[in-house]
């Protein structure tokens, strides 16, 4: 049931606000329309309380597991107060993303690489370890990056992108630095393999006939972004324009160059090199290095003294001037993204039902009858609580909102493949989690959080994707570490499935590459852009010695369970386009603001599979974004409902360290646990990423377009009322004929892997 507004006046106010939005939608006033959308997303908030439920008839697997292998967090709530993302978005003070106009992309064509001598191919790979088919176990969180071998240094010297210091008080020295950076780029370009024109996106079929090591080497090289003379010249010219602009305001800056031309300029004391921050600055609780995007821009009457004394205003003014120069394809602020959990207060009494106590079990619980079934069923003790993976339908072991993973495992005789790589760009991964630390599914990842104030791990970028926590302000209401990336990755398959512990993942055998891009207070757009490219194998990271570190497991699929209440930033779209052009599929959460995805990123970006959240009925969740560009509705959960009648919230159960837990068999409180129910489009997107991983495991030679077509063809269409909401809660949506109080919210088709046809063993076609 959708939350009810308690005051009629609130309904009228929201309706009036949405009516204004409809008028504005006919005009080209995007900023104003976005502001109205934010205001609407703040509506309909209620109070919540929690309760826990005992599982007296739990299956034998659950009851015989140890408490730590089955304890969970998350309780059924009576009403849900959703802290919407309706507040104004934030940006990093003094950080600007820009790209010069008309840079022509270049990359190595995979067919040209197949014509290279085998020695030439191997020479351009960092290490022979790249050819090991099984990924090595993830390195311990604190382990330093491995030093490159002597042969690797000879074959591929470090070619990292230079940084340029721009000082208006020393213009000649700055121009000399620009010249030196240009020369360094030219030397790096000369050391790269000669680029060949790209004729199409990377096709797995072009690599099928080659030996496995050669095919993998070719795939990696074909993914990489090459440094071109055009990009070098355009960035050189752009640096001169940036120096002139900084001179106007008497501010210095530092510009980081890139392979594809996307430049990050950091200005002033707050925007300077993040490694220069003192321990006191790193430990600051307040978000003094972030600013609210008011939308005011740089007022024409602003004087120089005011700009110099206000770093946030200086950021706005420099963005405005760089745009006006006509030199750039885009210039934008470094926006701050958030995870897409639907946030909620901690339960008041997680161990017992309010007003009562956990019932006595009378000793060892009695074992229920065992149902014999031919279905593939994991032995993870919490599997019976994972309605989201169950067969779609009614009856025992099924759910109307189930995504049919169990059907797929059984009918296709396929639980996934370690040859399929899914990168999770998120808050990182809890490497010490008991269901993850020994998982064969976790491959080495990367920490792309550049700002130590946001990193929460004492440094900037490195090879440690462990999640140390992301709590922004401990004094804020509801403040807690989310361990969001661990929950997301667990749903995809980072959790070791069928191991008798905890939960199962959607793809039992899959290679998960954790890429940390969100830390304290969120994640910078510039870090997310680089994380997407690193995950896709386009750009390298940098180790402590200044050597390039490439992703040895370039992603087939990238999951983005993140969100920003803005139209899709141009630099983010650029990063997404860069990886999808190389054959990567990008899956994005639609967002939790109850508005059309056009106002949200990355769910509203092009070339992504945008995923709305559904409940256990297979209907759109009340918090979910929606819109015509939403492709799929997948299990996202609803903690206010219990449609399967098991006495538990219909959230998505997955991995993450939690507190205030309880034993689902005895009902007794447990201080700490490793599994939790959560809800959000963040939970929906990884179901689609896992589904695509299974489809690729089923048919490794399929192209990205073919995989997406198979996914879409298997969706269950939704009736209008299944994608509906109260017209009072979602003003501006279209009333459904015959249901005047309900309005349609386009949400795509329901993910149901049971509809995927089996493959013929003779021809490779579908039955």
XYZ file of C-alpha atoms in Angstrom:
767
model
C 0.000 0.000 0.000
C 1.314 3.423 -0.897
C 1.923 5.844 1.992
C -1.026 8.190 2.575
C -0.685 11.946 2.874
C -2.073 12.970 6.232
C -2.966 16.534 5.325
C -5.199 17.527 2.445
C -3.422 20.854 2.268
C -0.170 19.033 1.533
C -1.849 17.266 -1.367
C -3.091 20.539 -2.762
C 0.335 22.160 -2.407
C 2.081 19.311 -4.204
C -0.536 19.338 -6.943
C -0.056 23.048 -7.449
C 3.711 22.626 -7.601
C 3.429 19.906 -10.229
C 1.024 21.983 -12.256
C 3.696 24.671 -12.377
C 6.158 22.075 -13.569
C 3.842 21.091 -16.421
C 3.656 24.702 -17.570
C 7.423 25.049 -17.441
C 7.931 21.799 -19.349
C 6.716 23.536 -22.481
C 9.533 26.044 -22.181
C 13.256 25.624 -22.502
C 13.938 26.325 -18.819
C 15.746 23.187 -17.739
C 17.209 24.641 -14.560
C 13.815 25.802 -13.319
C 12.178 22.499 -14.261
C 14.829 20.596 -12.363
C 14.312 22.794 -9.306
C 10.550 22.103 -9.405
C 11.254 18.379 -9.642
C 13.448 18.582 -6.556
C 10.711 20.340 -4.624
C 8.210 17.640 -5.559
C 10.537 14.902 -4.371
C 10.459 16.282 -0.815
C 6.748 15.458 -0.382
C 4.945 12.612 1.417
C 7.099 11.781 4.434
C 5.839 9.664 7.378
C 7.264 8.313 10.657
C 8.450 4.732 11.039
C 8.866 2.095 13.709
C 10.313 -1.405 13.506
C 9.700 -4.946 14.663
C 11.433 -8.283 14.263
C 9.835 -11.632 13.589
C 10.688 -15.157 14.692
C 10.845 -17.922 12.089
C 9.422 -20.986 13.883
C 8.953 -22.924 10.643
C 12.305 -22.088 9.118
C 13.769 -24.632 6.741
C 16.347 -27.056 8.029
C 19.264 -25.297 6.351
C 18.460 -22.070 8.154
C 17.982 -23.700 11.545
C 21.180 -25.730 11.475
C 23.384 -22.783 10.462
C 25.390 -20.909 13.084
C 23.929 -17.674 14.395
C 26.553 -15.541 12.619
C 25.790 -17.307 9.336
C 22.099 -16.452 9.579
C 21.691 -13.318 11.740
C 20.161 -10.420 9.832
C 19.265 -6.744 10.161
C 16.167 -5.006 8.877
C 12.643 -5.167 10.183
C 9.143 -4.655 8.913
C 8.119 -1.024 9.294
C 4.637 0.393 9.608
C 5.305 3.540 7.628
C 8.370 4.561 5.707
C 9.954 7.966 5.948
C 12.047 8.216 2.825
C 14.719 10.869 2.948
C 14.406 11.781 -0.695
C 17.190 13.204 -2.788
C 15.064 16.292 -3.176
C 17.599 18.519 -1.491
C 19.788 20.573 -3.768
C 22.770 18.752 -5.194
C 26.320 19.396 -4.005
C 29.594 20.015 -5.809
C 33.252 19.917 -4.806
C 34.572 23.431 -4.183
C 37.354 24.389 -6.548
C 37.046 21.344 -8.823
C 35.998 21.708 -12.469
C 35.700 19.157 -15.284
C 36.262 20.311 -18.866
C 36.951 18.848 -22.285
C 38.233 20.756 -25.333
C 36.092 20.740 -28.454
C 36.410 18.391 -31.406
C 38.855 15.808 -30.056
C 38.734 12.835 -32.388
C 38.724 9.478 -30.558
C 41.175 6.773 -31.549
C 41.659 3.237 -30.351
C 43.179 -0.002 -31.503
C 40.849 -2.112 -33.632
C 40.552 -5.669 -32.389
C 40.820 -7.141 -35.896
C 44.032 -5.218 -36.514
C 45.391 -6.594 -33.273
C 44.577 -10.117 -34.362
C 46.879 -9.560 -37.344
C 49.799 -8.606 -35.088
C 52.548 -11.104 -34.412
C 51.936 -12.932 -31.153
C 55.115 -11.476 -29.622
C 53.921 -7.951 -30.385
C 50.628 -8.613 -28.656
C 52.224 -10.087 -25.548
C 54.758 -7.261 -25.368
C 52.025 -4.725 -24.709
C 50.542 -6.526 -21.720
C 51.715 -5.548 -18.257
C 52.240 -9.057 -16.945
C 51.865 -12.691 -17.894
C 49.414 -12.901 -14.997
C 46.932 -11.244 -17.341
C 46.606 -14.540 -19.175
C 45.579 -16.594 -16.175
C 41.979 -17.477 -16.862
C 40.992 -17.583 -13.199
C 41.395 -14.242 -11.415
C 43.822 -14.288 -8.487
C 42.360 -13.876 -5.042
C 41.795 -10.290 -3.999
C 44.791 -8.734 -2.261
C 44.450 -7.906 1.454
C 43.163 -4.378 1.931
C 46.459 -2.925 3.145
C 48.701 -4.717 0.642
C 50.806 -2.407 -1.540
C 50.563 -2.576 -5.307
C 52.885 -5.237 -6.762
C 56.042 -3.875 -8.302
C 56.253 -4.427 -12.061
C 58.776 -6.936 -13.322
C 61.861 -5.806 -15.230
C 60.474 -7.195 -18.464
C 57.206 -5.337 -17.925
C 59.085 -2.068 -17.362
C 60.927 -2.530 -20.646
C 57.805 -3.475 -22.543
C 55.590 -0.753 -21.135
C 57.164 2.187 -19.321
C 54.985 4.375 -17.157
C 52.918 6.732 -19.312
C 50.825 8.485 -16.721
C 49.030 11.683 -17.489
C 50.926 14.792 -16.394
C 49.609 17.589 -14.191
C 50.180 21.246 -14.949
C 50.539 23.982 -12.335
C 48.918 27.244 -13.465
C 50.107 30.327 -11.566
C 48.944 33.738 -12.861
C 51.753 35.398 -10.885
C 54.302 33.352 -12.825
C 52.778 33.087 -16.327
C 56.034 32.213 -18.097
C 56.746 29.358 -15.708
C 53.180 28.143 -16.206
C 53.541 28.211 -19.976
C 56.792 26.309 -19.627
C 54.946 23.663 -17.603
C 52.291 23.469 -20.322
C 55.025 22.928 -22.912
C 56.717 20.241 -20.820
C 53.411 18.447 -20.234
C 52.760 18.526 -23.970
C 56.177 16.999 -24.654
C 55.546 14.271 -22.059
C 52.240 13.441 -23.709
C 53.907 13.282 -27.110
C 56.528 10.868 -25.774
C 53.795 8.742 -24.201
C 51.867 8.702 -27.484
C 54.986 7.572 -29.354
C 55.335 4.602 -26.990
C 51.762 3.435 -27.590
C 50.765 0.861 -30.217
C 49.802 2.521 -33.495
C 46.041 3.156 -33.364
C 43.815 1.747 -36.075
C 40.398 3.192 -36.983
C 37.597 1.566 -35.023
C 35.076 -0.022 -37.324
C 32.662 -1.203 -34.652
C 32.419 -1.950 -30.959
C 34.524 -4.799 -29.652
C 32.914 -8.047 -30.790
C 33.621 -11.290 -28.920
C 33.161 -13.225 -32.157
C 36.253 -11.646 -33.698
C 38.337 -13.232 -30.941
C 36.828 -16.721 -30.920
C 39.280 -18.356 -33.319
C 42.377 -17.067 -31.531
C 44.221 -18.885 -28.730
C 42.885 -17.794 -25.342
C 45.965 -15.791 -24.244
C 46.169 -13.949 -27.576
C 42.449 -13.248 -27.573
C 42.601 -11.827 -24.044
C 45.602 -9.689 -24.938
C 43.835 -8.354 -28.018
C 40.688 -7.621 -26.058
C 42.608 -5.600 -23.475
C 44.506 -3.570 -26.054
C 41.360 -2.922 -28.049
C 39.720 -1.483 -24.951
C 42.459 1.016 -24.158
C 42.158 4.692 -24.942
C 45.142 5.738 -27.008
C 46.809 9.139 -26.709
C 46.467 11.015 -29.990
C 48.165 14.114 -31.336
C 44.774 15.757 -31.614
C 44.070 15.295 -27.893
C 47.535 16.609 -27.038
C 47.146 19.803 -29.060
C 43.617 20.503 -27.847
C 44.608 20.127 -24.193
C 47.627 22.366 -24.731
C 45.395 25.119 -26.126
C 42.861 24.582 -23.334
C 45.546 25.028 -20.677
C 46.375 28.441 -22.109
C 42.707 29.447 -21.927
C 42.512 28.195 -18.342
C 45.613 30.189 -17.391
C 44.086 33.359 -18.841
C 40.832 32.739 -16.947
C 42.611 32.143 -13.647
C 44.631 35.322 -14.227
C 41.389 37.283 -14.439
C 40.522 36.240 -10.877
C 44.077 36.165 -9.492
C 43.826 32.498 -8.568
C 46.179 29.612 -9.181
C 45.237 26.089 -10.169
C 46.363 22.655 -11.205
C 45.138 20.799 -14.281
C 45.246 17.025 -14.722
C 45.357 15.927 -18.361
C 43.888 12.707 -19.731
C 44.004 10.272 -22.619
C 40.599 11.229 -23.998
C 40.872 14.944 -23.302
C 38.703 15.126 -20.181
C 40.581 17.549 -17.911
C 40.107 18.228 -14.201
C 41.138 21.681 -12.966
C 41.504 22.325 -9.236
C 41.615 25.949 -8.122
C 42.457 27.747 -4.892
C 43.309 26.324 -1.498
C 40.323 23.946 -1.364
C 40.780 22.700 -4.886
C 44.540 22.200 -4.752
C 46.307 18.849 -4.821
C 44.325 16.619 -2.399
C 47.528 14.989 -1.118
C 48.484 18.323 0.478
C 45.655 18.294 3.009
C 46.732 18.277 6.656
C 45.453 15.625 9.074
C 43.217 18.260 10.661
C 41.631 19.014 7.293
C 41.133 15.339 6.513
C 39.405 14.802 9.859
C 36.951 17.670 9.416
C 33.388 16.589 10.126
C 31.671 19.460 8.393
C 31.358 19.451 4.627
C 33.409 22.620 4.241
C 34.970 21.311 1.033
C 31.545 20.858 -0.563
C 29.002 23.457 -1.615
C 25.286 23.464 -2.359
C 24.416 24.031 -5.999
C 22.035 26.958 -5.659
C 21.681 27.398 -9.406
C 22.517 31.095 -9.108
C 25.724 30.831 -11.138
C 28.074 33.819 -11.216
C 26.181 37.114 -10.844
C 27.164 39.843 -13.308
C 27.666 42.334 -10.487
C 30.148 40.143 -8.600
C 33.400 41.979 -7.885
C 36.875 40.451 -7.893
C 37.375 40.693 -4.133
C 34.163 38.767 -3.484
C 35.159 36.034 -5.918
C 38.621 35.679 -4.392
C 37.163 35.358 -0.891
C 34.533 32.773 -1.808
C 35.895 29.548 -3.313
C 32.442 28.220 -4.189
C 31.578 31.424 -6.045
C 34.969 31.356 -7.770
C 34.162 27.853 -9.014
C 30.877 29.113 -10.489
C 32.504 32.125 -12.162
C 35.387 30.181 -13.690
C 32.967 27.565 -15.038
C 30.928 30.346 -16.609
C 33.963 32.028 -18.192
C 35.423 28.811 -19.565
C 32.080 27.991 -21.176
C 31.922 31.440 -22.703
C 35.373 31.015 -24.257
C 33.968 28.648 -26.866
C 37.029 26.422 -26.428
C 35.306 23.509 -24.718
C 32.860 20.751 -25.531
C 31.711 20.957 -21.924
C 32.666 22.634 -18.658
C 30.907 21.628 -15.435
C 31.207 21.525 -11.691
C 32.454 18.370 -9.999
C 29.077 17.190 -8.696
C 28.725 14.841 -5.719
C 26.840 11.576 -6.293
C 25.131 9.529 -3.597
C 24.290 5.849 -3.256
C 20.709 4.854 -3.978
C 19.645 3.272 -0.722
C 16.305 4.531 0.504
C 17.527 5.888 3.818
C 15.703 5.241 7.061
C 16.154 5.496 10.858
C 17.564 2.589 12.808
C 14.910 0.294 14.324
C 14.169 1.047 17.953
C 14.094 -2.590 19.092
C 15.349 -4.965 16.424
C 15.410 -8.076 18.557
C 11.756 -8.302 19.510
C 8.293 -7.315 18.467
C 7.344 -3.963 20.074
C 5.496 -4.544 23.324
C 6.506 -8.161 23.558
C 9.432 -10.519 23.655
C 10.806 -13.257 21.476
C 8.783 -16.431 21.960
C 10.505 -19.381 23.508
C 11.602 -22.054 21.075
C 11.499 -24.803 23.671
C 14.981 -26.041 22.892
C 16.011 -27.160 19.420
C 13.469 -26.141 16.759
C 11.700 -29.027 15.108
C 12.800 -29.754 11.557
C 10.047 -29.118 9.007
C 9.312 -31.637 6.268
C 11.867 -31.524 3.474
C 10.417 -30.868 0.050
C 12.087 -32.833 -2.701
C 12.527 -30.722 -5.802
C 14.468 -30.885 -9.028
C 15.111 -27.155 -8.922
C 18.671 -25.994 -8.335
C 18.598 -24.584 -4.807
C 21.641 -23.085 -3.075
C 22.424 -24.337 0.423
C 22.990 -20.837 1.798
C 20.884 -20.698 4.996
C 19.204 -17.361 4.201
C 18.138 -18.456 0.713
C 14.546 -19.024 1.835
C 14.305 -15.291 2.660
C 15.549 -14.156 -0.757
C 12.189 -13.821 -2.525
C 13.846 -11.637 -5.150
C 15.644 -14.580 -6.816
C 12.728 -17.009 -6.636
C 10.527 -18.192 -9.464
C 7.892 -15.701 -10.517
C 4.410 -16.778 -9.509
C 2.211 -17.752 -6.578
C 2.669 -20.594 -4.118
C 5.409 -22.108 -2.008
C 8.902 -20.972 -3.007
C 7.615 -18.424 -5.505
C 7.040 -14.681 -5.518
C 4.961 -12.438 -7.754
C 7.936 -10.095 -7.820
C 10.564 -12.803 -8.176
C 13.047 -12.383 -11.010
C 13.235 -16.085 -11.959
C 16.915 -16.665 -11.219
C 16.215 -20.126 -9.801
C 14.344 -21.030 -12.977
C 17.316 -19.904 -15.048
C 19.855 -21.881 -13.018
C 17.683 -24.985 -13.405
C 16.460 -24.775 -17.005
C 19.690 -23.428 -18.482
C 21.951 -25.611 -16.290
C 24.029 -22.477 -15.820
C 24.834 -20.523 -12.661
C 27.335 -18.200 -14.352
C 30.932 -18.145 -15.521
C 34.199 -16.788 -14.149
C 34.943 -15.581 -17.687
C 32.260 -12.898 -17.264
C 33.346 -9.711 -15.486
C 31.030 -7.306 -13.658
C 32.545 -4.117 -12.255
C 30.744 -2.469 -9.332
C 31.449 1.269 -9.186
C 30.355 2.097 -5.658
C 31.613 2.548 -2.074
C 34.006 -0.374 -2.375
C 33.763 -3.822 -0.839
C 34.102 -5.110 2.723
C 36.986 -7.457 2.029
C 36.824 -9.017 5.514
C 33.138 -9.940 5.195
C 32.875 -13.678 5.996
C 30.849 -14.426 2.854
C 33.272 -12.441 0.672
C 36.816 -12.770 2.012
C 37.231 -16.289 0.655
C 34.941 -15.871 -2.327
C 36.520 -16.996 -5.611
C 34.365 -14.426 -7.376
C 36.223 -11.294 -6.219
C 39.000 -10.002 -8.492
C 41.479 -7.199 -7.732
C 39.856 -3.779 -7.871
C 40.810 -0.134 -7.434
C 40.172 2.811 -5.116
C 39.441 5.819 -7.333
C 38.530 8.253 -4.497
C 41.070 11.045 -5.001
C 40.234 13.313 -2.049
C 41.497 12.002 1.332
C 38.783 14.004 3.077
C 36.243 11.809 1.313
C 38.363 8.666 1.204
C 38.198 7.925 4.945
C 41.213 5.639 4.543
C 44.024 8.168 5.005
C 45.042 8.507 1.379
C 43.879 9.010 -2.182
C 43.768 6.618 -5.106
C 45.418 3.213 -4.747
C 44.878 -0.504 -5.303
C 42.802 -0.986 -2.127
C 39.036 -1.050 -2.865
C 38.141 -1.988 0.712
C 35.209 0.000 2.091
C 36.248 1.726 5.361
C 32.814 3.351 5.739
C 31.181 6.397 4.214
C 29.482 8.182 7.122
C 29.639 11.901 6.389
C 28.677 13.644 9.626
C 28.331 11.528 12.795
C 26.156 14.221 14.395
C 23.555 14.122 11.620
C 20.280 12.228 12.142
C 20.342 8.670 10.776
C 24.120 8.870 10.322
C 25.690 5.459 9.706
C 28.110 3.705 7.419
C 26.097 2.209 4.587
C 28.539 -0.385 3.187
C 26.413 0.113 0.127
C 28.802 -1.406 -2.399
C 28.989 -4.637 -0.399
C 25.201 -5.022 -0.480
C 25.110 -4.333 -4.219
C 28.020 -6.651 -5.048
C 26.553 -9.403 -2.879
C 23.363 -9.401 -4.935
C 25.342 -9.749 -8.160
C 27.559 -12.559 -6.921
C 30.413 -11.359 -4.722
C 28.962 -13.471 -1.921
C 30.127 -17.063 -2.269
C 26.926 -18.891 -3.215
C 26.088 -22.478 -2.260
C 28.719 -22.411 0.499
C 26.412 -23.015 3.459
C 26.873 -19.456 4.722
C 24.643 -16.393 4.576
C 23.024 -15.504 1.265
C 23.270 -16.488 -2.379
C 24.076 -14.139 -5.259
C 22.371 -13.969 -8.635
C 25.383 -15.247 -10.576
C 27.164 -17.903 -8.536
C 30.233 -17.957 -10.743
C 31.121 -14.455 -11.869
C 34.153 -12.219 -11.624
C 33.384 -9.103 -9.555
C 35.770 -6.129 -9.852
C 35.106 -3.622 -7.032
C 35.913 -0.020 -8.009
C 35.595 2.411 -5.133
C 34.393 5.854 -6.246
C 32.143 6.915 -3.327
C 33.457 7.707 0.141
C 32.486 10.061 2.957
C 29.689 12.391 1.866
C 29.389 10.775 -1.562
C 31.549 10.592 -4.653
C 33.001 13.184 -7.012
C 31.852 13.144 -10.603
C 35.495 13.293 -11.728
C 36.298 10.152 -9.714
C 33.227 8.344 -11.042
C 34.162 9.204 -14.623
C 37.642 7.744 -14.124
C 36.230 4.732 -12.259
C 33.968 3.889 -15.202
C 36.866 4.138 -17.645
C 39.240 2.124 -15.430
C 36.595 -0.548 -14.908
C 36.163 -0.816 -18.663
C 39.913 -1.116 -19.242
C 40.257 2.252 -20.997
C 42.644 4.053 -18.655
C 45.209 2.974 -16.044
C 45.485 3.748 -12.374
C 48.724 4.775 -10.717
C 50.619 2.869 -8.021
C 52.771 4.357 -5.262
C 55.847 4.277 -7.511
C 54.092 6.145 -10.314
C 53.603 3.122 -12.565
C 50.507 2.471 -14.614
C 48.143 -0.165 -13.246
C 45.592 -1.385 -15.766
C 42.498 -3.373 -14.928
C 43.510 -6.942 -15.772
C 39.818 -7.897 -15.894
C 38.082 -5.344 -18.146
C 34.369 -5.349 -17.404
C 31.707 -6.834 -19.613
C 29.098 -5.123 -17.437
C 29.375 -2.083 -15.146
C 26.842 -1.541 -12.361
C 26.120 2.058 -11.270
C 23.839 2.075 -8.206
C 24.515 5.771 -7.690
C 22.554 8.946 -8.258
C 22.583 12.718 -8.709
C 19.502 14.930 -8.886
C 20.639 16.693 -12.054
C 20.265 16.237 -15.779
C 22.947 13.812 -16.961
C 26.302 15.653 -16.710
C 28.095 15.853 -20.050
C 31.316 14.391 -18.659
C 29.437 11.388 -17.236
C 27.733 10.801 -20.566
C 31.165 11.027 -22.195
C 32.547 8.347 -19.869
C 29.543 6.080 -20.414
C 29.787 6.485 -24.185
C 33.512 5.706 -24.062
C 32.984 2.296 -22.448
C 29.824 1.331 -24.322
C 31.640 2.050 -27.589
C 34.076 -0.687 -26.555
C 31.333 -3.221 -25.892
C 30.606 -2.676 -22.186
C 27.012 -2.774 -20.950
C 26.220 -0.124 -18.320
C 23.408 -0.790 -15.835
C 22.162 2.196 -13.803
C 19.754 2.677 -10.917
C 16.802 4.841 -11.945
C 16.920 6.751 -8.639
C 14.708 7.083 -5.573
C 13.255 10.587 -5.877
C 9.778 9.642 -7.212
C 10.321 11.682 -10.364
C 11.027 11.019 -14.011
C 14.540 9.748 -14.661
C 15.142 12.679 -17.011
C 15.967 14.655 -13.861
C 18.386 12.052 -12.570
C 21.813 10.683 -13.416
C 23.021 8.145 -14.378
C 19.521 6.634 -14.647
C 18.574 9.405 -17.073
C 21.741 9.183 -19.179
C 21.820 7.694 -22.667
C 23.332 4.265 -23.422
C 22.448 2.786 -20.025
C 19.914 0.196 -18.965
C 17.869 2.220 -16.488
C 16.354 0.067 -13.731
C 13.327 0.931 -11.606
C 12.595 -0.824 -8.309
C 9.776 -3.298 -7.829
C 8.249 -4.876 -4.731
C 7.362 -8.503 -4.006
C 4.114 -8.058 -5.958
C 6.006 -7.127 -9.108
C 4.720 -3.558 -8.871
C 6.770 -0.386 -8.883
C 7.952 0.618 -5.412
C 6.579 3.930 -4.115
C 10.022 5.569 -3.876
C 11.235 4.594 -7.350
C 11.885 6.973 -10.210
C 10.109 6.148 -13.439
C 9.801 7.302 -17.026
C 9.706 6.203 -20.652
C 13.454 5.533 -20.746
C 13.251 3.028 -17.863
C 13.930 -0.369 -19.427
C 13.447 -2.816 -16.581
C 11.719 -3.070 -13.233
C 13.625 -5.453 -10.954
C 13.391 -6.365 -7.259
C 14.276 -3.301 -5.213
C 12.188 -4.111 -2.178
C 9.690 -2.353 0.048
C 10.372 -2.488 3.784
C 6.809 -1.397 4.585
C 5.222 -4.495 3.036
C 5.041 -8.221 3.717
C 3.225 -9.545 0.676
C 4.620 -13.063 0.961
C 3.317 -13.289 4.516
C 6.543 -14.508 6.089
C 6.431 -11.814 8.761
C 9.486 -10.085 7.341
C 9.999 -6.936 5.318
C 9.950 -7.375 1.561
C 13.375 -5.773 1.286
C 16.302 -7.261 -0.605
C 18.512 -9.367 1.662
C 22.228 -9.221 0.883
C 25.698 -8.821 2.357
C 26.799 -5.905 4.552
C 28.030 -5.495 8.114
C 25.197 -4.247 10.296
C 24.234 -3.609 13.901
C 20.990 -4.079 15.848
C 20.414 -7.497 14.328
C 18.451 -10.583 15.304
C 18.461 -14.329 14.834
C 15.679 -15.211 12.362
C 15.173 -18.619 14.013
C 14.988 -17.680 17.707
C 14.176 -13.998 17.450
C 16.927 -13.149 19.914
C 18.791 -9.887 19.455
C 22.312 -9.979 18.026
C 24.595 -6.965 18.337
C 26.366 -7.367 14.993
C 25.692 -9.315 11.830
C 26.719 -9.502 8.179
C 23.417 -9.527 6.283
C 20.682 -6.930 5.964
C 17.443 -6.086 4.230
C 17.633 -2.873 2.224
C 15.485 -1.175 -0.383
C 16.119 1.133 -3.302
C 16.803 1.223 -7.006
C 20.358 0.477 -5.859
C 19.069 -3.002 -5.066
C 17.213 -3.324 -8.378
C 20.134 -2.516 -10.696
C 22.430 -5.366 -9.523
C 19.687 -7.892 -10.331
C 19.890 -6.757 -13.947
C 23.699 -6.794 -13.883
C 23.595 -10.364 -12.547
C 21.005 -11.350 -15.162
C 23.195 -10.029 -17.966
C 26.168 -11.901 -16.498
C 24.150 -15.127 -16.639
C 23.075 -14.424 -20.213
C 26.676 -13.875 -21.254
C 27.728 -17.069 -19.469
C 24.972 -18.859 -21.379
C 26.124 -17.462 -24.722
C 29.708 -16.078 -24.483
C 29.849 -15.053 -28.137
C 26.763 -12.836 -27.934
C 27.303 -9.136 -28.570
C 26.131 -6.518 -26.068
C 23.173 -5.672 -28.302
C 22.200 -9.331 -28.490
C 22.452 -9.728 -24.726
C 20.287 -6.658 -24.144
C 17.770 -7.889 -26.721
C 17.545 -11.277 -24.972
C 17.013 -9.544 -21.629
C 14.292 -7.271 -22.971
C 12.522 -10.086 -24.838
C 12.248 -12.015 -21.564
C 10.598 -9.198 -19.590
C 7.054 -9.635 -18.333
C 4.985 -6.627 -19.472
C 3.357 -4.633 -16.711
C -0.274 -3.622 -16.629
C -0.866 0.119 -16.074
C -1.850 -0.399 -12.436
C 1.363 -2.344 -11.770
C 3.341 0.766 -12.685
C 0.937 3.161 -10.995
C 0.787 5.425 -8.003
C -1.701 7.706 -6.356
C -2.273 10.777 -8.499
C -2.090 12.833 -5.305
C 1.445 11.552 -4.662
C 2.674 11.833 -8.252
C 1.067 14.972 -9.749
C 1.583 15.446 -13.463
C 1.415 11.757 -14.285
C -1.378 10.393 -16.491
C -4.601 9.109 -14.854
C -5.447 5.508 -15.699
C -8.857 5.081 -17.389
C -11.304 3.491 -14.988
C -9.049 4.261 -12.013
C -9.318 8.033 -11.590
C -7.254 8.144 -8.399
C -4.333 6.218 -9.899
C -1.771 7.573 -12.338
C 0.645 5.704 -14.599
C 4.374 5.766 -13.948
C 6.196 4.035 -16.841
C 8.519 1.448 -15.322
C 9.449 -0.991 -18.096
C 8.912 -4.743 -18.005
C 9.482 -7.040 -15.020
C 12.755 -8.942 -14.996
C 11.939 -12.646 -15.320
C 14.772 -14.957 -16.351
C 12.357 -17.887 -16.559
C 11.316 -16.495 -19.957
C 14.789 -16.880 -21.459
C 14.666 -19.741 -24.003
C 17.123 -22.585 -23.678
C 19.840 -22.865 -26.295
C 19.941 -25.660 -28.826
C 22.919 -27.973 -28.274
C 23.289 -28.525 -32.008
C 22.967 -25.140 -33.658
C 23.483 -22.663 -30.832
C 20.093 -21.143 -31.507
C 17.169 -20.844 -29.143
C 14.457 -23.463 -28.885
